[in-house]
Short mmCIF file of C-alpha atoms in Angstrom, two decimals:
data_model
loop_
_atom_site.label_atom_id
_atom_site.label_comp_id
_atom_site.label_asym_id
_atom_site.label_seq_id
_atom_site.Cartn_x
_atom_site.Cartn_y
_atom_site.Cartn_z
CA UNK A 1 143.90 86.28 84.44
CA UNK A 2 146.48 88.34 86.32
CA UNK A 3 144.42 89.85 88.81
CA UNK A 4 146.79 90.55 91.62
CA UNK A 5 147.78 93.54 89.30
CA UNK A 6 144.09 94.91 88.73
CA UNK A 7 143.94 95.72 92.65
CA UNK A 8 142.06 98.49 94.04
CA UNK A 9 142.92 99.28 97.92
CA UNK A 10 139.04 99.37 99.54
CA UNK A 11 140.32 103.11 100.66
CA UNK A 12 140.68 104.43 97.22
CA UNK A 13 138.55 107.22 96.15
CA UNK A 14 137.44 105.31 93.29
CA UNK A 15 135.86 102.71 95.36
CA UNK A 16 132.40 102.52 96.80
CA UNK A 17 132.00 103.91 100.27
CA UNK A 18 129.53 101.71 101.40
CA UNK A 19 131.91 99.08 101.23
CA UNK A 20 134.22 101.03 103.92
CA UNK A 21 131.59 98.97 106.43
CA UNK A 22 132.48 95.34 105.31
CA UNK A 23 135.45 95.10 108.00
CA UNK A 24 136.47 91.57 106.48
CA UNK A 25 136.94 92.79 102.63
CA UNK A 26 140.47 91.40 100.94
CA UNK A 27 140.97 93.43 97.67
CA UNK A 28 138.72 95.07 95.01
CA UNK A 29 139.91 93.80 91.64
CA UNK A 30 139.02 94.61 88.03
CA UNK A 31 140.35 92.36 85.12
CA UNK A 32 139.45 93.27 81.26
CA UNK A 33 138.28 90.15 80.67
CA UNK A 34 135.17 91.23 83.24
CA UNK A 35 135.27 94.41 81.15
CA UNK A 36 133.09 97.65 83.63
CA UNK A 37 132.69 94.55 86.81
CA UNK A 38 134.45 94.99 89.79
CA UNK A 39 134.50 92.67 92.33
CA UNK A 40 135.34 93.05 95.78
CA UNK A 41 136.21 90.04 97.86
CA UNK A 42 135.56 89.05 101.42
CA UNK A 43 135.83 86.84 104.00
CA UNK A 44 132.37 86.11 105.09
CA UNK A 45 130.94 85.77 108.61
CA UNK A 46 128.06 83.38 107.74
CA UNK A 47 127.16 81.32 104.72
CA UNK A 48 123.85 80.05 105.28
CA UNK A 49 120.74 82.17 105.69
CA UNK A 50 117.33 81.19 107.44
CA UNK A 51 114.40 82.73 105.51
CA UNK A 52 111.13 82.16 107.41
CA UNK A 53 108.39 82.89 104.57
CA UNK A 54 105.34 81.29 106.68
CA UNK A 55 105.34 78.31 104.56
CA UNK A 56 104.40 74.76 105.36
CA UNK A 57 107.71 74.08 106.66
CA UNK A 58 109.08 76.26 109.53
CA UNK A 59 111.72 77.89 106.94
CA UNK A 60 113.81 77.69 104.47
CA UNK A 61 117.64 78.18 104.16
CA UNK A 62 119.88 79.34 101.17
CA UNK A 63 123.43 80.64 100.32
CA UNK A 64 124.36 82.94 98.44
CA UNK A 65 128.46 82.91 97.34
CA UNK A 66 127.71 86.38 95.63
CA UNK A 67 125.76 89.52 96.00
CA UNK A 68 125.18 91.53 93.11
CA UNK A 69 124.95 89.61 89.44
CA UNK A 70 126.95 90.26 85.96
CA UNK A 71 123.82 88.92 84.50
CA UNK A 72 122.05 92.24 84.82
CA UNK A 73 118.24 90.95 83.90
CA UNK A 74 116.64 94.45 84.14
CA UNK A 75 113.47 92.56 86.24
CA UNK A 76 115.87 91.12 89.20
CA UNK A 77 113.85 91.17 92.42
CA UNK A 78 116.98 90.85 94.30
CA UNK A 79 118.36 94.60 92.88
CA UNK A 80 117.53 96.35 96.49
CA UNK A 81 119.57 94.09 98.18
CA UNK A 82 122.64 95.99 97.19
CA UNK A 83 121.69 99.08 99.09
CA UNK A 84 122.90 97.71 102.13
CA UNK A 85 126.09 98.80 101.18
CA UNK A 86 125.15 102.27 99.84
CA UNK A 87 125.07 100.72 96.54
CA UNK A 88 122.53 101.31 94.16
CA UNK A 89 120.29 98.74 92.50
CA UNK A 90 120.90 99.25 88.80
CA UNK A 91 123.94 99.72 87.65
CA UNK A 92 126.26 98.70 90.45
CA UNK A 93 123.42 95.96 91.14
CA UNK A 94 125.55 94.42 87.52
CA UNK A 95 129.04 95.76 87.77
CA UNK A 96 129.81 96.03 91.72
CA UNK A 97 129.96 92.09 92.17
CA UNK A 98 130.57 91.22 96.55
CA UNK A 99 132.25 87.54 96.59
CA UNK A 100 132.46 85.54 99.49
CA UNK A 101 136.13 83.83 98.95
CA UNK A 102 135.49 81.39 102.41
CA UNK A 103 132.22 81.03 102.13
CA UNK A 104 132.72 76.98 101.29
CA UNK A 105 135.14 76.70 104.59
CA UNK A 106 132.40 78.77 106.71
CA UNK A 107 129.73 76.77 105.40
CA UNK A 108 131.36 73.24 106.74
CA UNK A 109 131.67 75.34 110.23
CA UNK A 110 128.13 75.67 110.20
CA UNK A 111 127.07 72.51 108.95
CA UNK A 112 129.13 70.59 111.67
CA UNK A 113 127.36 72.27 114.65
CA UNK A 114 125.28 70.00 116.42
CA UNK A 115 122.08 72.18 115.98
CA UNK A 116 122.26 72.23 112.28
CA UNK A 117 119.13 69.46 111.34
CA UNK A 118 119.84 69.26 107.33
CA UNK A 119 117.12 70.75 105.89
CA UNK A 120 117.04 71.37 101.93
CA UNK A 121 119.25 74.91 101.43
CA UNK A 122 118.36 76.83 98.08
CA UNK A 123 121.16 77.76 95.74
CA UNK A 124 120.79 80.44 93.36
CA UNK A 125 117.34 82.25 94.92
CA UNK A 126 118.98 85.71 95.35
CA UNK A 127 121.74 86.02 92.87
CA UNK A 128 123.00 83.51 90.34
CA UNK A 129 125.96 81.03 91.96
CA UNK A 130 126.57 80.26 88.43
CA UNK A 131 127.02 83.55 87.05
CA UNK A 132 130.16 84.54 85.46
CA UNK A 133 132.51 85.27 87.97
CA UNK A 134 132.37 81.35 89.08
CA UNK A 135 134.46 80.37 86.08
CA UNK A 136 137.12 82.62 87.90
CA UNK A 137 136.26 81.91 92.13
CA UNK A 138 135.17 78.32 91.76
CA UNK A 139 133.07 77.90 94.75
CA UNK A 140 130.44 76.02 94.26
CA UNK A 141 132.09 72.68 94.35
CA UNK A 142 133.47 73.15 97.75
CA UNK A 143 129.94 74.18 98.59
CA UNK A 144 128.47 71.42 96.97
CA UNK A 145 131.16 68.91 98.91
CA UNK A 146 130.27 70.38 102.02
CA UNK A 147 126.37 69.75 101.74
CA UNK A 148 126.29 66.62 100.65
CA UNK A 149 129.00 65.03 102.66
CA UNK A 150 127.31 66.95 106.12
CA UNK A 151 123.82 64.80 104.71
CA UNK A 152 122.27 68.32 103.71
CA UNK A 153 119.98 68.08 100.77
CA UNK A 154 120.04 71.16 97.98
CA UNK A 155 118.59 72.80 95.13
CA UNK A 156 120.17 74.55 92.58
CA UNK A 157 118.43 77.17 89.84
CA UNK A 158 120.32 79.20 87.93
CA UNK A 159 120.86 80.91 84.28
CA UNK A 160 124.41 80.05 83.83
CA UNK A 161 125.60 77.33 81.80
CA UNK A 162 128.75 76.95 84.24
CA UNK A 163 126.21 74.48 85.48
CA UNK A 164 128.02 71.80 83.34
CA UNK A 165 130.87 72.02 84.84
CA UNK A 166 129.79 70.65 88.14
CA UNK A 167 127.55 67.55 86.62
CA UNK A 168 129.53 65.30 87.46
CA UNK A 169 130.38 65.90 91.58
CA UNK A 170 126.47 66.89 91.48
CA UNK A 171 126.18 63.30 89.78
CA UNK A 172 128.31 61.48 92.60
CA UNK A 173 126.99 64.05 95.53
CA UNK A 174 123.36 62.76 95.00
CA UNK A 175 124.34 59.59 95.59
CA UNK A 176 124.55 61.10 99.08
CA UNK A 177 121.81 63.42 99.65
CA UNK A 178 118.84 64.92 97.49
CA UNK A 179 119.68 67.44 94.56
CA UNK A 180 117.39 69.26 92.73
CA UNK A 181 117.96 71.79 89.44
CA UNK A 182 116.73 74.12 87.66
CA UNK A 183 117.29 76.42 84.73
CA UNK A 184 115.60 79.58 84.20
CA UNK A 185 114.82 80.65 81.00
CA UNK A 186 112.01 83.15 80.53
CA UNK A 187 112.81 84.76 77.24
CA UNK A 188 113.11 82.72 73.83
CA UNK A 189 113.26 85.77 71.52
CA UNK A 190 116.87 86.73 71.19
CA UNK A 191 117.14 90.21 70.29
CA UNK A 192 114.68 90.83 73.83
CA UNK A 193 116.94 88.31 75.38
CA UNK A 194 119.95 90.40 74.67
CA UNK A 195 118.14 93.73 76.00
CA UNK A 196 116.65 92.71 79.49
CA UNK A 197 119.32 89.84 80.05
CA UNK A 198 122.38 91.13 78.31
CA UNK A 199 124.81 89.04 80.63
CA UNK A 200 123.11 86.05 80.32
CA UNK A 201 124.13 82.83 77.95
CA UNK A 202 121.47 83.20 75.23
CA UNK A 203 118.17 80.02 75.38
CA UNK A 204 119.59 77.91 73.19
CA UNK A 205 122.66 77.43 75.57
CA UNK A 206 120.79 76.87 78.50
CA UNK A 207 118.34 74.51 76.88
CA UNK A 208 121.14 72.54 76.05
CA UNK A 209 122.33 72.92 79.96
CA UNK A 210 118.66 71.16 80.76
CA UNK A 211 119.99 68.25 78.39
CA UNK A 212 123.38 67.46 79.66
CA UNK A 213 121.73 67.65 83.42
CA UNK A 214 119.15 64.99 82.07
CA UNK A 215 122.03 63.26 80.78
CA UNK A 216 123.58 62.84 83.94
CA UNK A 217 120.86 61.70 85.68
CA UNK A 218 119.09 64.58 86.64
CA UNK A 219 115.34 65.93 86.37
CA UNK A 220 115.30 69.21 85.42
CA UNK A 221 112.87 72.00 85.57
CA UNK A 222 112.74 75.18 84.00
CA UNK A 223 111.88 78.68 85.54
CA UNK A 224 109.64 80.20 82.72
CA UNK A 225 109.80 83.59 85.12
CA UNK A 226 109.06 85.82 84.57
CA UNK A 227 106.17 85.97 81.49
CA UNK A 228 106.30 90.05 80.23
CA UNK A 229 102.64 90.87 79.62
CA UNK A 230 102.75 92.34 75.68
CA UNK A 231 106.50 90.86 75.38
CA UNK A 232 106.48 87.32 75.98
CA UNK A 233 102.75 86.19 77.10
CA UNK A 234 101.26 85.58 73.03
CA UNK A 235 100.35 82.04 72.38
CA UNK A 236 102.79 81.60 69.58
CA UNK A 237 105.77 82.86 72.04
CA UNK A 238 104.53 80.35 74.96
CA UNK A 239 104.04 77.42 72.48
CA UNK A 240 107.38 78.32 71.08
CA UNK A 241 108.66 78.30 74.37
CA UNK A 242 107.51 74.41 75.59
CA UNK A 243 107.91 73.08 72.56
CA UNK A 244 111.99 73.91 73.02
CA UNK A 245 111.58 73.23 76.79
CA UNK A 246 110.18 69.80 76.10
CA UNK A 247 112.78 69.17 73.52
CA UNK A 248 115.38 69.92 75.46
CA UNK A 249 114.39 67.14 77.99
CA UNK A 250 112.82 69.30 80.63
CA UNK A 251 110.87 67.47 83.05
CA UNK A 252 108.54 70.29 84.32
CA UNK A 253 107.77 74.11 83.88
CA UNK A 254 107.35 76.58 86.45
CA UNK A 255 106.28 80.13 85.19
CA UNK A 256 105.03 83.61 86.82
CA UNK A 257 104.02 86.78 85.90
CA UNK A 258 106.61 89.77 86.17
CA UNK A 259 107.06 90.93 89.63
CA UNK A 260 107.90 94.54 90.08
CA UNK A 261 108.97 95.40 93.99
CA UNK A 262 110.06 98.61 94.66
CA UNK A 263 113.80 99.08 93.90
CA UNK A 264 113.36 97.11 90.84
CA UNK A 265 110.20 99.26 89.08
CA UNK A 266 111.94 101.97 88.43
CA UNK A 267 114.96 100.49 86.78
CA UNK A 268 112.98 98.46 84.96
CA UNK A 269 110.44 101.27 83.75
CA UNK A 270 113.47 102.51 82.87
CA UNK A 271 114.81 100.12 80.48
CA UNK A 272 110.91 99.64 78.91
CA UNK A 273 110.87 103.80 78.32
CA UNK A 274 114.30 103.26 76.23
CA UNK A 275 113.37 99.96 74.43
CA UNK A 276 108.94 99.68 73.84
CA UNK A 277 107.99 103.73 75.36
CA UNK A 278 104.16 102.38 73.78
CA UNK A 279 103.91 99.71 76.47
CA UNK A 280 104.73 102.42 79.41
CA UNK A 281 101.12 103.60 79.77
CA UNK A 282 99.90 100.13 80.01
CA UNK A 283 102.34 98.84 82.41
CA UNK A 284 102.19 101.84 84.69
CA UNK A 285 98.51 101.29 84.94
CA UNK A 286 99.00 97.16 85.60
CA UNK A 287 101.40 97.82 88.09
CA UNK A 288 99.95 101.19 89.53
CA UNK A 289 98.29 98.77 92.54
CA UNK A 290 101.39 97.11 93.78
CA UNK A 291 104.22 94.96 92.91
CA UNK A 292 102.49 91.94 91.42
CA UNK A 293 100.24 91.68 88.00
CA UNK A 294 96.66 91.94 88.57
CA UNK A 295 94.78 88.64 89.40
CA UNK A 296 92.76 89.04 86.67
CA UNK A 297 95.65 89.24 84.48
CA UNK A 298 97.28 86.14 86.31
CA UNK A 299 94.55 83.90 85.82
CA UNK A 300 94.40 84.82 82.57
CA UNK A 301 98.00 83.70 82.13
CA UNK A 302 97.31 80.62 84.10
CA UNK A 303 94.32 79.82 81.72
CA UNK A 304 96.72 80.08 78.65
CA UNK A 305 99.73 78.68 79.53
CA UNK A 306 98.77 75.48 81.67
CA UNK A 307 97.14 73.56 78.58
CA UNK A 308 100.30 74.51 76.34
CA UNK A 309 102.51 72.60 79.06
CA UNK A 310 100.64 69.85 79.13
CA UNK A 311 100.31 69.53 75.67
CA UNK A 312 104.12 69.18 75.55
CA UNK A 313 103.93 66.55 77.76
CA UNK A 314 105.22 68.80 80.65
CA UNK A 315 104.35 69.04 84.04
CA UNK A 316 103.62 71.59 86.43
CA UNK A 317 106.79 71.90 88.82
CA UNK A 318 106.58 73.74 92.34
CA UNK A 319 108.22 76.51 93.46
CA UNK A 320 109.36 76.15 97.36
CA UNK A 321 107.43 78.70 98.89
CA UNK A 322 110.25 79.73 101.65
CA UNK A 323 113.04 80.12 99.12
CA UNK A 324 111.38 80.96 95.79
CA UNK A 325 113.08 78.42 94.06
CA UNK A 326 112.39 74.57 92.91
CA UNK A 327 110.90 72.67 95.45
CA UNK A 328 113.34 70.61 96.84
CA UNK A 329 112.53 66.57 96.69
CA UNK A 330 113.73 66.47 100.64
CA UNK A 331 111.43 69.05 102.10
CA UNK A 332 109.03 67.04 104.56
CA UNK A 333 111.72 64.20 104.98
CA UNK A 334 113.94 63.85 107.76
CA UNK A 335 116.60 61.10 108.82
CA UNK A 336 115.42 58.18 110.80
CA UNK A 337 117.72 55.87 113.50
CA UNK A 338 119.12 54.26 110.26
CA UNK A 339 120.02 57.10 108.49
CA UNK A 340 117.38 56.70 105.62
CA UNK A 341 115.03 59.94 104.90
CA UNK A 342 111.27 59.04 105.04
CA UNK A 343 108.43 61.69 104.73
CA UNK A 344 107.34 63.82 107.94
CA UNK A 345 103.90 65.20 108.84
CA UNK A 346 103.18 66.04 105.17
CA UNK A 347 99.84 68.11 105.28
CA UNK A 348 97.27 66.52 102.54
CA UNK A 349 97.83 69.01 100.18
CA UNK A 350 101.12 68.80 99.97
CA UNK A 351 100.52 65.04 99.35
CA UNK A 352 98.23 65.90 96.69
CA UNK A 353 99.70 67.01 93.21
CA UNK A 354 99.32 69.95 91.75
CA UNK A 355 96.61 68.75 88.94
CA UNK A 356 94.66 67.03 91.43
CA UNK A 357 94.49 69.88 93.84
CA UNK A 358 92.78 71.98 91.08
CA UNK A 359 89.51 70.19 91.40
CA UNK A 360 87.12 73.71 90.84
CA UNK A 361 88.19 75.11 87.50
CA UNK A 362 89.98 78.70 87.24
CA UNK A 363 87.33 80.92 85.75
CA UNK A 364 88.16 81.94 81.88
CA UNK A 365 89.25 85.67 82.00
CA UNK A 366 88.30 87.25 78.43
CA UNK A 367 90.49 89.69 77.02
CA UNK A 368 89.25 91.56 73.46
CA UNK A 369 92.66 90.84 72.22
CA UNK A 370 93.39 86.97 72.10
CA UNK A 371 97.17 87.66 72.70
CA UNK A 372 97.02 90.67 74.57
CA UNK A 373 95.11 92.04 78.03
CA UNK A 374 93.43 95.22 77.29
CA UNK A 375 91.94 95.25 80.71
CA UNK A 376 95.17 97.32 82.66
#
């Protein structure tokens, strides 16, 4: 790609004025092979980023190489994010990508300081490290290289297949620290696929990511997030949707109900008024309370889709509750004198696993439509 002659000076008229406050941005570029993207590269300050969520550990951590995501899934809860820079969170949210070119180099920095005590960091919980624009920047192998060789354990979860790419240093980096991956994939219709996720690789090709990471060695979970009430929560759909999982050579399935936070509803109301205007009523009414489904509705989910991944031969995977992404196999461990990990002050239910901690029985919520609520 010849980008040095796509250029576009940061004081142009026809770019962004919030980005007049990054004081460390290189160029703004545009390339036709990233046909209505431009991405505007800086030298970051900071690569990793404590998130304290009140969990049972103190925090979490996580990096994010890029802000803003060519993927464009209308649902993103990380949309508002770009209004920091007086960007909006729909369309410049897909096509006004910010990438950190240092942010491996910065990263070792901070790793190196003597107050750093490796905890787990979370790839991929804001916006996707594997997204497009990492066939062209390449950084998550120096950020890989610099976690595991400064003994920090990670988890990755993305939607790009890019993924395969990195197997192998992932491969010969765990032989240093803990990895854990995941793939999401929450739609297994194509043509809605292609509507809500437009610049994402289509199921198939991430299903066959899962594989070649369970090939390497890997387990592999997949982010069934989120489940569309009247798009993507039928029986049939679900089914569909483990049966490929556990073909595929998933080890576990982690699912949700959409999440709507404000910054997000609108654009997304926005894309269901263009594409399925009969569902508007009944999602303005399920969502009129706040930004998460109903509980009713979300035991109701719970109640349908937990015997289909069992009966795959699936298990239940869990979602780190600082991050929002996989649970990382190193949370609760720490290094002893000899440098091995061992488990620390794990509280008894997070000893327990998730089947056996379900020991009273979700009560059965009763819709009149078996593959439909009719309650919202």
């Amino acid at each position: 790609m010849r980008w040095s002659t796509q250029e576009i000076r940061a004081d142009e008229a026809s770019t962004l004025p919030g980005l007049a406050r990054i004081n460390t941005i290189v160029r703004s570029v545009t390339t036709p092979e990233f046909a209505g993207v431009t991405f505007h590269e800086i030298l970051a300050k900071s690569a990793l980023n404590k998130v304290p969520r009140g969990s049972g550990m103190p925090f979490g951590w996580t990096i994010n190489p890029y802000r803003g995501c060519s993927h464009a899934c209308v649902y993103c809860f990380a949309r508002p994010t770009h209004t920091y820079l007086d960007l909006n969170a729909g369309t410049d949210f897909d096509s006004q990508v910010i990438v950190k070119l240092n942010v491996a180099e910065v990263l070792e920095r901070e790793l190196a300081k003597p107050t750093w005590q490796h905890h787990a960091v979370a790839l991929g919980t804001n916006t996707d490290p594997y997204q497009r624009a990492e066939g062209r920047y390449a950084l998550m192998p120096g950020i890989i290289t610099a976690l595991a060789s400064s003994g920090t354990p990670l988890s990755i979860l993305t939607k790009g297949t890019l993924l395969r790419r990195d197997l192998p240093l992932l491969a010969d980096a765990a032989e240093q620290v803990p990895i854990d991956i995941a793939m999401s994939i929450a739609i297994y219709d194509d043509e809605l696929q292609k509507s809500i996720e437009p610049g994402t690789p289509s199921a198939d090709a991430r299903l066959r990511t899962v594989t070649a990471a369970r090939d390497a060695g890997f387990d592999c979970s997949v982010f069934l997030m989120p489940v569309l009430p009247w798009l993507t929560d039928t029986t049939e759909h679900l089914d569909a949707a483990m049966r490929r999982i556990a073909a595929a050579g998933a080890t576990s399935v982690l699912y949700s109900a959409l999440y709507l936070k404000p910054g997000v509803k609108p654009w997304f109301m926005h894309w269901l008024e263009r594409t399925h205007p009969e569902l508007v009523p009944r999602y303005r009414e399920m969502y009129s309370a706040g930004s998460y489904a109903p509980k009713a509705y979300r035991q109701w989910l719970a109640n349908r889709i937990r015997p289909l991944i069992r009966a795959h031969g699936l298990d239940e995977g869990r979602e780190d509750p600082a991050t929002g992404g996989i649970r990382s196999s190193a949370l609760g461990m720490f290094r002893g004198p000899d440098g091995e990990r061992r488990p620390l002050g794990h509280t008894s239910e997070d000893r327990r696993t998730p089947a056996s901690r379900e020991t009273v029985p979700k009560p059965v919520v009763r819709f009149e439509v078996p593959d439909g609520p009719t309650l919202f």
